[in-house]
PDB file of C-alpha atoms in Angstrom:
ATOM      1  CA  UNK A   1      39.904 -31.573 -17.305  1.00 48.00           C
ATOM      2  CA  UNK A   2      42.461 -29.310 -15.671  1.00 46.00           C
ATOM      3  CA  UNK A   3      42.980 -25.589 -15.317  1.00 51.00           C
ATOM      4  CA  UNK A   4      45.306 -23.724 -12.996  1.00 55.00           C
ATOM      5  CA  UNK A   5      45.144 -19.923 -12.865  1.00 62.00           C
ATOM      6  CA  UNK A   6      48.129 -18.633 -10.868  1.00 54.00           C
ATOM      7  CA  UNK A   7      49.056 -15.591  -8.856  1.00 60.00           C
ATOM      8  CA  UNK A   8      52.503 -14.805  -7.431  1.00 55.00           C
ATOM      9  CA  UNK A   9      53.268 -12.539  -4.496  1.00 55.00           C
ATOM     10  CA  UNK A  10      57.040 -12.035  -4.385  1.00 48.00           C
ATOM     11  CA  UNK A  11      59.810 -10.450  -2.344  1.00 43.00           C
ATOM     12  CA  UNK A  12      61.013  -6.846  -2.948  1.00 35.00           C
ATOM     13  CA  UNK A  13      63.818  -8.109  -5.203  1.00 34.00           C
ATOM     14  CA  UNK A  14      61.312  -9.273  -7.820  1.00 36.00           C
ATOM     15  CA  UNK A  15      59.374  -6.636  -9.752  1.00 29.00           C
ATOM     16  CA  UNK A  16      57.259  -6.478 -12.886  1.00 28.00           C
ATOM     17  CA  UNK A  17      54.838  -9.023 -14.291  1.00 27.00           C
ATOM     18  CA  UNK A  18      55.299 -12.618 -15.418  1.00 32.00           C
ATOM     19  CA  UNK A  19      52.850 -14.155 -17.859  1.00 29.00           C
ATOM     20  CA  UNK A  20      52.691 -17.947 -18.237  1.00 30.00           C
ATOM     21  CA  UNK A  21      50.492 -20.480 -19.985  1.00 30.00           C
ATOM     22  CA  UNK A  22      48.430 -21.020 -16.839  1.00 33.00           C
ATOM     23  CA  UNK A  23      47.415 -17.386 -16.339  1.00 32.00           C
ATOM     24  CA  UNK A  24      48.581 -13.996 -15.132  1.00 31.00           C
ATOM     25  CA  UNK A  25      51.026 -13.848 -12.220  1.00 37.00           C
ATOM     26  CA  UNK A  26      51.046 -10.596 -10.269  1.00 32.00           C
ATOM     27  CA  UNK A  27      53.984  -9.587  -8.081  1.00 32.00           C
ATOM     28  CA  UNK A  28      53.776  -7.699  -4.795  1.00 34.00           C
ATOM     29  CA  UNK A  29      56.563  -5.943  -2.909  1.00 30.00           C
ATOM     30  CA  UNK A  30      56.002  -7.324   0.582  1.00 36.00           C
ATOM     31  CA  UNK A  31      56.084 -10.743   2.265  1.00 44.00           C
ATOM     32  CA  UNK A  32      52.700 -12.447   2.061  1.00 44.00           C
ATOM     33  CA  UNK A  33      50.639 -14.505   4.477  1.00 43.00           C
ATOM     34  CA  UNK A  34      48.327 -17.488   3.919  1.00 39.00           C
ATOM     35  CA  UNK A  35      45.968 -17.534   6.887  1.00 45.00           C
ATOM     36  CA  UNK A  36      48.257 -17.543   9.922  1.00 54.00           C
ATOM     37  CA  UNK A  37      51.196 -19.112   8.050  1.00 71.00           C
ATOM     38  CA  UNK A  38      53.962 -16.731   7.011  1.00 80.00           C
ATOM     39  CA  UNK A  39      55.839 -16.967   3.741  1.00 86.00           C
ATOM     40  CA  UNK A  40      59.101 -15.005   3.650  1.00 85.00           C
ATOM     41  CA  UNK A  41      59.768 -15.944   0.047  1.00 87.00           C
ATOM     42  CA  UNK A  42      57.364 -15.940  -2.894  1.00 88.00           C
ATOM     43  CA  UNK A  43      53.720 -16.846  -2.352  1.00 90.00           C
ATOM     44  CA  UNK A  44      52.251 -18.760  -5.290  1.00 91.00           C
ATOM     45  CA  UNK A  45      48.444 -18.939  -5.390  1.00 91.00           C
ATOM     46  CA  UNK A  46      46.943 -21.608  -7.648  1.00 91.00           C
ATOM     47  CA  UNK A  47      43.373 -22.524  -8.535  1.00 91.00           C
ATOM     48  CA  UNK A  48      43.223 -26.080  -9.868  1.00 91.00           C
ATOM     49  CA  UNK A  49      40.037 -27.634 -11.255  1.00 89.00           C
ATOM     50  CA  UNK A  50      39.473 -31.296 -12.065  1.00 88.00           C
ATOM     51  CA  UNK A  51      36.303 -32.998 -13.305  1.00 86.00           C
ATOM     52  CA  UNK A  52      35.215 -36.514 -14.206  1.00 82.00           C
ATOM     53  CA  UNK A  53      32.214 -38.456 -15.435  1.00 75.00           C
ATOM     54  CA  UNK A  54      30.301 -41.180 -13.621  1.00 75.00           C
ATOM     55  CA  UNK A  55      28.254 -44.034 -15.066  1.00 73.00           C
ATOM     56  CA  UNK A  56      24.651 -43.615 -14.017  1.00 76.00           C
ATOM     57  CA  UNK A  57      22.792 -46.455 -12.331  1.00 81.00           C
ATOM     58  CA  UNK A  58      19.460 -44.650 -11.960  1.00 86.00           C
ATOM     59  CA  UNK A  59      17.581 -41.668 -13.347  1.00 90.00           C
ATOM     60  CA  UNK A  60      15.589 -38.975 -11.570  1.00 91.00           C
ATOM     61  CA  UNK A  61      12.526 -37.844 -13.532  1.00 93.00           C
ATOM     62  CA  UNK A  62       9.943 -35.092 -13.203  1.00 94.00           C
ATOM     63  CA  UNK A  63       6.593 -35.167 -14.982  1.00 96.00           C
ATOM     64  CA  UNK A  64       4.081 -32.334 -15.206  1.00 95.00           C
ATOM     65  CA  UNK A  65       0.439 -33.358 -15.288  1.00 96.00           C
ATOM     66  CA  UNK A  66      -2.097 -30.775 -16.530  1.00 96.00           C
ATOM     67  CA  UNK A  67      -5.874 -30.620 -16.943  1.00 95.00           C
ATOM     68  CA  UNK A  68      -8.423 -28.062 -18.121  1.00 93.00           C
ATOM     69  CA  UNK A  69     -12.097 -27.441 -17.508  1.00 92.00           C
ATOM     70  CA  UNK A  70     -14.787 -24.809 -17.669  1.00 90.00           C
ATOM     71  CA  UNK A  71     -14.701 -24.609 -13.879  1.00 92.00           C
ATOM     72  CA  UNK A  72     -12.045 -25.211 -11.237  1.00 92.00           C
ATOM     73  CA  UNK A  73     -13.949 -28.279 -10.114  1.00 93.00           C
ATOM     74  CA  UNK A  74     -14.003 -29.716 -13.635  1.00 94.00           C
ATOM     75  CA  UNK A  75     -10.292 -29.079 -14.076  1.00 94.00           C
ATOM     76  CA  UNK A  76      -9.510 -30.796 -10.770  1.00 95.00           C
ATOM     77  CA  UNK A  77     -11.683 -33.779 -11.668  1.00 95.00           C
ATOM     78  CA  UNK A  78      -9.788 -34.261 -14.918  1.00 96.00           C
ATOM     79  CA  UNK A  79      -6.441 -33.813 -13.124  1.00 96.00           C
ATOM     80  CA  UNK A  80      -7.404 -36.473 -10.582  1.00 96.00           C
ATOM     81  CA  UNK A  81      -8.307 -38.899 -13.387  1.00 96.00           C
ATOM     82  CA  UNK A  82      -4.987 -38.306 -15.142  1.00 97.00           C
ATOM     83  CA  UNK A  83      -3.065 -38.748 -11.890  1.00 96.00           C
ATOM     84  CA  UNK A  84      -4.755 -42.123 -11.367  1.00 96.00           C
ATOM     85  CA  UNK A  85      -3.487 -43.205 -14.789  1.00 96.00           C
ATOM     86  CA  UNK A  86       0.011 -41.864 -14.179  1.00 96.00           C
ATOM     87  CA  UNK A  87       0.278 -43.604 -10.815  1.00 96.00           C
ATOM     88  CA  UNK A  88      -0.897 -46.951 -12.180  1.00 96.00           C
ATOM     89  CA  UNK A  89       1.484 -46.841 -15.158  1.00 95.00           C
ATOM     90  CA  UNK A  90       4.564 -45.400 -13.453  1.00 96.00           C
ATOM     91  CA  UNK A  91       4.577 -47.039  -9.998  1.00 95.00           C
ATOM     92  CA  UNK A  92       5.638 -50.500 -11.274  1.00 95.00           C
ATOM     93  CA  UNK A  93       8.758 -48.889 -12.801  1.00 95.00           C
ATOM     94  CA  UNK A  94      10.091 -46.742  -9.967  1.00 94.00           C
ATOM     95  CA  UNK A  95      12.734 -47.461  -7.328  1.00 93.00           C
ATOM     96  CA  UNK A  96      11.169 -45.432  -4.525  1.00 90.00           C
ATOM     97  CA  UNK A  97       7.922 -43.612  -3.734  1.00 93.00           C
ATOM     98  CA  UNK A  98       6.415 -41.054  -6.060  1.00 94.00           C
ATOM     99  CA  UNK A  99       6.491 -37.420  -4.939  1.00 95.00           C
ATOM    100  CA  UNK A 100       3.331 -35.482  -5.853  1.00 96.00           C
ATOM    101  CA  UNK A 101       2.896 -31.990  -4.353  1.00 95.00           C
ATOM    102  CA  UNK A 102      -0.472 -30.314  -3.894  1.00 95.00           C
ATOM    103  CA  UNK A 103      -1.925 -29.148  -7.223  1.00 94.00           C
ATOM    104  CA  UNK A 104      -2.265 -25.545  -8.301  1.00 93.00           C
ATOM    105  CA  UNK A 105      -4.818 -23.941 -10.581  1.00 90.00           C
ATOM    106  CA  UNK A 106      -5.336 -20.715 -12.457  1.00 90.00           C
ATOM    107  CA  UNK A 107      -7.719 -19.140 -14.950  1.00 89.00           C
ATOM    108  CA  UNK A 108      -6.684 -19.005 -18.592  1.00 81.00           C
ATOM    109  CA  UNK A 109      -7.483 -15.930 -20.663  1.00 73.00           C
ATOM    110  CA  UNK A 110     -10.431 -16.434 -22.956  1.00 64.00           C
ATOM    111  CA  UNK A 111     -11.386 -14.903 -26.312  1.00 66.00           C
ATOM    112  CA  UNK A 112     -14.600 -14.206 -28.180  1.00 64.00           C
ATOM    113  CA  UNK A 113     -14.256 -17.611 -29.871  1.00 70.00           C
ATOM    114  CA  UNK A 114     -12.971 -19.513 -26.876  1.00 71.00           C
ATOM    115  CA  UNK A 115     -14.471 -19.300 -23.391  1.00 74.00           C
ATOM    116  CA  UNK A 116     -12.348 -18.703 -20.312  1.00 82.00           C
ATOM    117  CA  UNK A 117     -11.011 -22.003 -18.928  1.00 89.00           C
ATOM    118  CA  UNK A 118      -9.527 -23.146 -15.664  1.00 93.00           C
ATOM    119  CA  UNK A 119      -6.259 -25.084 -15.614  1.00 93.00           C
ATOM    120  CA  UNK A 120      -5.000 -27.338 -12.826  1.00 95.00           C
ATOM    121  CA  UNK A 121      -1.562 -28.917 -12.676  1.00 95.00           C
ATOM    122  CA  UNK A 122       0.948 -30.691 -10.461  1.00 96.00           C
ATOM    123  CA  UNK A 123       4.190 -32.648 -10.802  1.00 95.00           C
ATOM    124  CA  UNK A 124       5.107 -36.288 -10.341  1.00 96.00           C
ATOM    125  CA  UNK A 125       8.716 -37.196  -9.593  1.00 95.00           C
ATOM    126  CA  UNK A 126      10.690 -40.297  -8.706  1.00 95.00           C
ATOM    127  CA  UNK A 127      13.588 -42.507  -9.792  1.00 94.00           C
ATOM    128  CA  UNK A 128      13.871 -45.379 -12.257  1.00 93.00           C
ATOM    129  CA  UNK A 129      16.675 -47.847 -12.886  1.00 91.00           C
ATOM    130  CA  UNK A 130      18.447 -48.395 -16.181  1.00 88.00           C
ATOM    131  CA  UNK A 131      16.117 -51.232 -17.204  1.00 91.00           C
ATOM    132  CA  UNK A 132      13.040 -48.963 -17.006  1.00 93.00           C
ATOM    133  CA  UNK A 133      14.633 -45.864 -18.518  1.00 90.00           C
ATOM    134  CA  UNK A 134      12.994 -46.243 -21.934  1.00 92.00           C
ATOM    135  CA  UNK A 135       9.664 -47.448 -20.525  1.00 93.00           C
ATOM    136  CA  UNK A 136       9.265 -44.313 -18.402  1.00 94.00           C
ATOM    137  CA  UNK A 137      10.008 -42.035 -21.364  1.00 92.00           C
ATOM    138  CA  UNK A 138       7.565 -43.877 -23.616  1.00 92.00           C
ATOM    139  CA  UNK A 139       4.772 -43.671 -21.044  1.00 90.00           C
ATOM    140  CA  UNK A 140       5.362 -39.978 -20.402  1.00 90.00           C
ATOM    141  CA  UNK A 141       5.309 -39.248 -24.127  1.00 89.00           C
ATOM    142  CA  UNK A 142       1.971 -40.904 -24.752  1.00 91.00           C
ATOM    143  CA  UNK A 143      -0.268 -40.075 -21.809  1.00 94.00           C
ATOM    144  CA  UNK A 144      -2.575 -37.075 -22.411  1.00 94.00           C
ATOM    145  CA  UNK A 145      -1.765 -34.000 -20.354  1.00 95.00           C
ATOM    146  CA  UNK A 146       1.630 -35.391 -19.273  1.00 95.00           C
ATOM    147  CA  UNK A 147       4.989 -33.807 -20.132  1.00 93.00           C
ATOM    148  CA  UNK A 148       8.449 -35.007 -19.167  1.00 92.00           C
ATOM    149  CA  UNK A 149       9.935 -31.874 -17.617  1.00 91.00           C
ATOM    150  CA  UNK A 150      13.347 -33.279 -16.859  1.00 85.00           C
ATOM    151  CA  UNK A 151      15.401 -36.423 -16.431  1.00 85.00           C
ATOM    152  CA  UNK A 152      18.797 -36.489 -14.782  1.00 85.00           C
ATOM    153  CA  UNK A 153      21.399 -39.194 -14.389  1.00 84.00           C
ATOM    154  CA  UNK A 154      22.352 -40.332 -10.903  1.00 81.00           C
ATOM    155  CA  UNK A 155      25.247 -42.457  -9.682  1.00 76.00           C
ATOM    156  CA  UNK A 156      25.552 -44.450  -6.463  1.00 73.00           C
ATOM    157  CA  UNK A 157      27.164 -42.758  -3.473  1.00 72.00           C
ATOM    158  CA  UNK A 158      30.157 -45.125  -3.385  1.00 73.00           C
ATOM    159  CA  UNK A 159      31.059 -44.257  -6.981  1.00 72.00           C
ATOM    160  CA  UNK A 160      30.667 -40.542  -6.292  1.00 73.00           C
ATOM    161  CA  UNK A 161      33.009 -40.711  -3.298  1.00 78.00           C
ATOM    162  CA  UNK A 162      35.527 -42.789  -5.244  1.00 80.00           C
ATOM    163  CA  UNK A 163      35.602 -40.264  -8.087  1.00 81.00           C
ATOM    164  CA  UNK A 164      35.868 -37.335  -5.660  1.00 83.00           C
ATOM    165  CA  UNK A 165      38.912 -38.969  -4.055  1.00 85.00           C
ATOM    166  CA  UNK A 166      40.479 -39.436  -7.487  1.00 84.00           C
ATOM    167  CA  UNK A 167      39.815 -35.801  -8.402  1.00 88.00           C
ATOM    168  CA  UNK A 168      41.413 -34.650  -5.144  1.00 88.00           C
ATOM    169  CA  UNK A 169      44.588 -36.651  -5.764  1.00 89.00           C
ATOM    170  CA  UNK A 170      44.825 -35.426  -9.355  1.00 89.00           C
ATOM    171  CA  UNK A 171      44.299 -31.795  -8.338  1.00 90.00           C
ATOM    172  CA  UNK A 172      46.991 -32.015  -5.650  1.00 89.00           C
ATOM    173  CA  UNK A 173      49.407 -33.593  -8.105  1.00 90.00           C
ATOM    174  CA  UNK A 174      48.726 -30.894 -10.697  1.00 92.00           C
ATOM    175  CA  UNK A 175      49.130 -28.140  -8.113  1.00 91.00           C
ATOM    176  CA  UNK A 176      52.434 -29.579  -6.906  1.00 90.00           C
ATOM    177  CA  UNK A 177      53.695 -29.906 -10.478  1.00 91.00           C
ATOM    178  CA  UNK A 178      52.769 -26.297 -11.263  1.00 91.00           C
ATOM    179  CA  UNK A 179      54.436 -25.055  -8.082  1.00 92.00           C
ATOM    180  CA  UNK A 180      57.640 -26.990  -8.760  1.00 90.00           C
ATOM    181  CA  UNK A 181      57.735 -25.801 -12.383  1.00 92.00           C
ATOM    182  CA  UNK A 182      57.257 -22.179 -11.293  1.00 91.00           C
ATOM    183  CA  UNK A 183      59.880 -22.502  -8.556  1.00 90.00           C
ATOM    184  CA  UNK A 184      62.379 -23.906 -11.046  1.00 91.00           C
ATOM    185  CA  UNK A 185      61.651 -21.110 -13.529  1.00 91.00           C
ATOM    186  CA  UNK A 186      62.356 -18.514 -10.815  1.00 90.00           C
ATOM    187  CA  UNK A 187      65.567 -20.223  -9.713  1.00 90.00           C
ATOM    188  CA  UNK A 188      64.153 -21.153  -6.313  1.00 90.00           C
ATOM    189  CA  UNK A 189      64.737 -24.439  -4.503  1.00 88.00           C
ATOM    190  CA  UNK A 190      62.070 -25.053  -1.864  1.00 89.00           C
ATOM    191  CA  UNK A 191      58.320 -25.560  -2.345  1.00 91.00           C
ATOM    192  CA  UNK A 192      56.074 -25.628   0.718  1.00 89.00           C
ATOM    193  CA  UNK A 193      52.277 -26.055   0.676  1.00 90.00           C
ATOM    194  CA  UNK A 194      50.645 -23.553   3.019  1.00 89.00           C
ATOM    195  CA  UNK A 195      46.897 -23.807   2.441  1.00 88.00           C
ATOM    196  CA  UNK A 196      44.234 -25.943   0.737  1.00 89.00           C
ATOM    197  CA  UNK A 197      40.748 -24.584   0.066  1.00 88.00           C
ATOM    198  CA  UNK A 198      38.598 -27.351  -1.436  1.00 82.00           C
ATOM    199  CA  UNK A 199      35.348 -26.796  -3.293  1.00 72.00           C
ATOM    200  CA  UNK A 200      33.363 -29.498  -5.041  1.00 57.00           C
ATOM    201  CA  UNK A 201      30.165 -29.673  -6.987  1.00 54.00           C
ATOM    202  CA  UNK A 202      28.230 -31.996  -9.241  1.00 45.00           C
ATOM    203  CA  UNK A 203      26.379 -30.926 -12.318  1.00 43.00           C
ATOM    204  CA  UNK A 204      23.291 -32.550 -13.696  1.00 38.00           C
ATOM    205  CA  UNK A 205      22.433 -32.229 -17.327  1.00 43.00           C
ATOM    206  CA  UNK A 206      18.774 -32.561 -18.394  1.00 40.00           C
ATOM    207  CA  UNK A 207      17.776 -35.125 -20.984  1.00 42.00           C
ATOM    208  CA  UNK A 208      16.408 -33.880 -24.297  1.00 42.00           C
ATOM    209  CA  UNK A 209      12.991 -35.372 -24.894  1.00 44.00           C
ATOM    210  CA  UNK A 210      10.697 -35.666 -27.905  1.00 42.00           C
ATOM    211  CA  UNK A 211       7.023 -36.022 -27.036  1.00 41.00           C
ATOM    212  CA  UNK A 212       5.304 -39.147 -28.371  1.00 39.00           C
ATOM    213  CA  UNK A 213       8.646 -40.572 -29.466  1.00 45.00           C
ATOM    214  CA  UNK A 214       8.431 -43.658 -31.637  1.00 47.00           C
ATOM    215  CA  UNK A 215      12.004 -44.913 -31.151  1.00 60.00           C
ATOM    216  CA  UNK A 216      13.550 -46.479 -28.083  1.00 70.00           C
ATOM    217  CA  UNK A 217      15.812 -44.550 -25.746  1.00 67.00           C
ATOM    218  CA  UNK A 218      19.055 -46.158 -24.618  1.00 72.00           C
ATOM    219  CA  UNK A 219      20.277 -45.279 -21.089  1.00 73.00           C
ATOM    220  CA  UNK A 220      23.867 -45.575 -22.337  1.00 69.00           C
ATOM    221  CA  UNK A 221      23.191 -42.585 -24.621  1.00 64.00           C
ATOM    222  CA  UNK A 222      21.944 -40.368 -21.793  1.00 70.00           C
ATOM    223  CA  UNK A 223      24.217 -37.588 -20.525  1.00 66.00           C
ATOM    224  CA  UNK A 224      26.136 -38.965 -17.576  1.00 71.00           C
ATOM    225  CA  UNK A 225      26.455 -37.266 -14.179  1.00 73.00           C
ATOM    226  CA  UNK A 226      29.653 -35.309 -13.649  1.00 75.00           C
ATOM    227  CA  UNK A 227      31.595 -34.251 -10.589  1.00 78.00           C
ATOM    228  CA  UNK A 228      34.072 -31.424 -10.344  1.00 84.00           C
ATOM    229  CA  UNK A 229      36.467 -30.258  -7.667  1.00 85.00           C
ATOM    230  CA  UNK A 230      38.350 -26.984  -7.307  1.00 89.00           C
ATOM    231  CA  UNK A 231      41.371 -26.542  -5.050  1.00 89.00           C
ATOM    232  CA  UNK A 232      42.735 -23.120  -4.184  1.00 91.00           C
ATOM    233  CA  UNK A 233      46.338 -23.790  -3.171  1.00 91.00           C
ATOM    234  CA  UNK A 234      48.927 -21.501  -1.604  1.00 92.00           C
ATOM    235  CA  UNK A 235      52.606 -22.472  -1.947  1.00 92.00           C
ATOM    236  CA  UNK A 236      55.605 -20.745  -0.468  1.00 93.00           C
ATOM    237  CA  UNK A 237      58.566 -20.730  -2.874  1.00 92.00           C
ATOM    238  CA  UNK A 238      62.018 -19.903  -1.517  1.00 88.00           C
TER     239      UNK A 238
END
């Protein structure tokens, strides 16, 4: 995916506005600077964005475990029992240790027909590999008081770095192409890169989940992790 909004700051001989397919180009009437580098011609400012998809090799999950009781003590007792079950069923599947923060509790509003109850809850998180993807979902969907709050695809660090390097090269190539095309359209000859401002991020998409699902879930059908990179580029055209 590629996008390249552009802005032009030009010499006093160029006035007005130019509109191109990549965005609006505004013209100024004085020489422009990029950091400490001076451009005595036309300063072209580009924002180029590239993104790509990675194949996941593991999945990060988060379960919420809840319990209720007439008293706080009863709610905590039930929560402890459910956590014992979750640990015993989930630990054989995970790649690392489970993370379980301290539980919290609160009083639920009661009615004339239903007495006031106490609720206790906590979360259980960890990572599973592709082979245990479906097993984790099936367990979470069938244990009482357990909800799958989220599941996100993860890729290994080597693959992430490889894709980021590819995105960087593609963004630089796109920026150079845009600068050369703009320079040619303006009748200018030289294109000089003045500044690179790199910004990258990865987005994680949650997995849709149906409680007590009867069908199997295929890890190949899960949303894959994505990486994106944005380069703000300044070129001097003369």
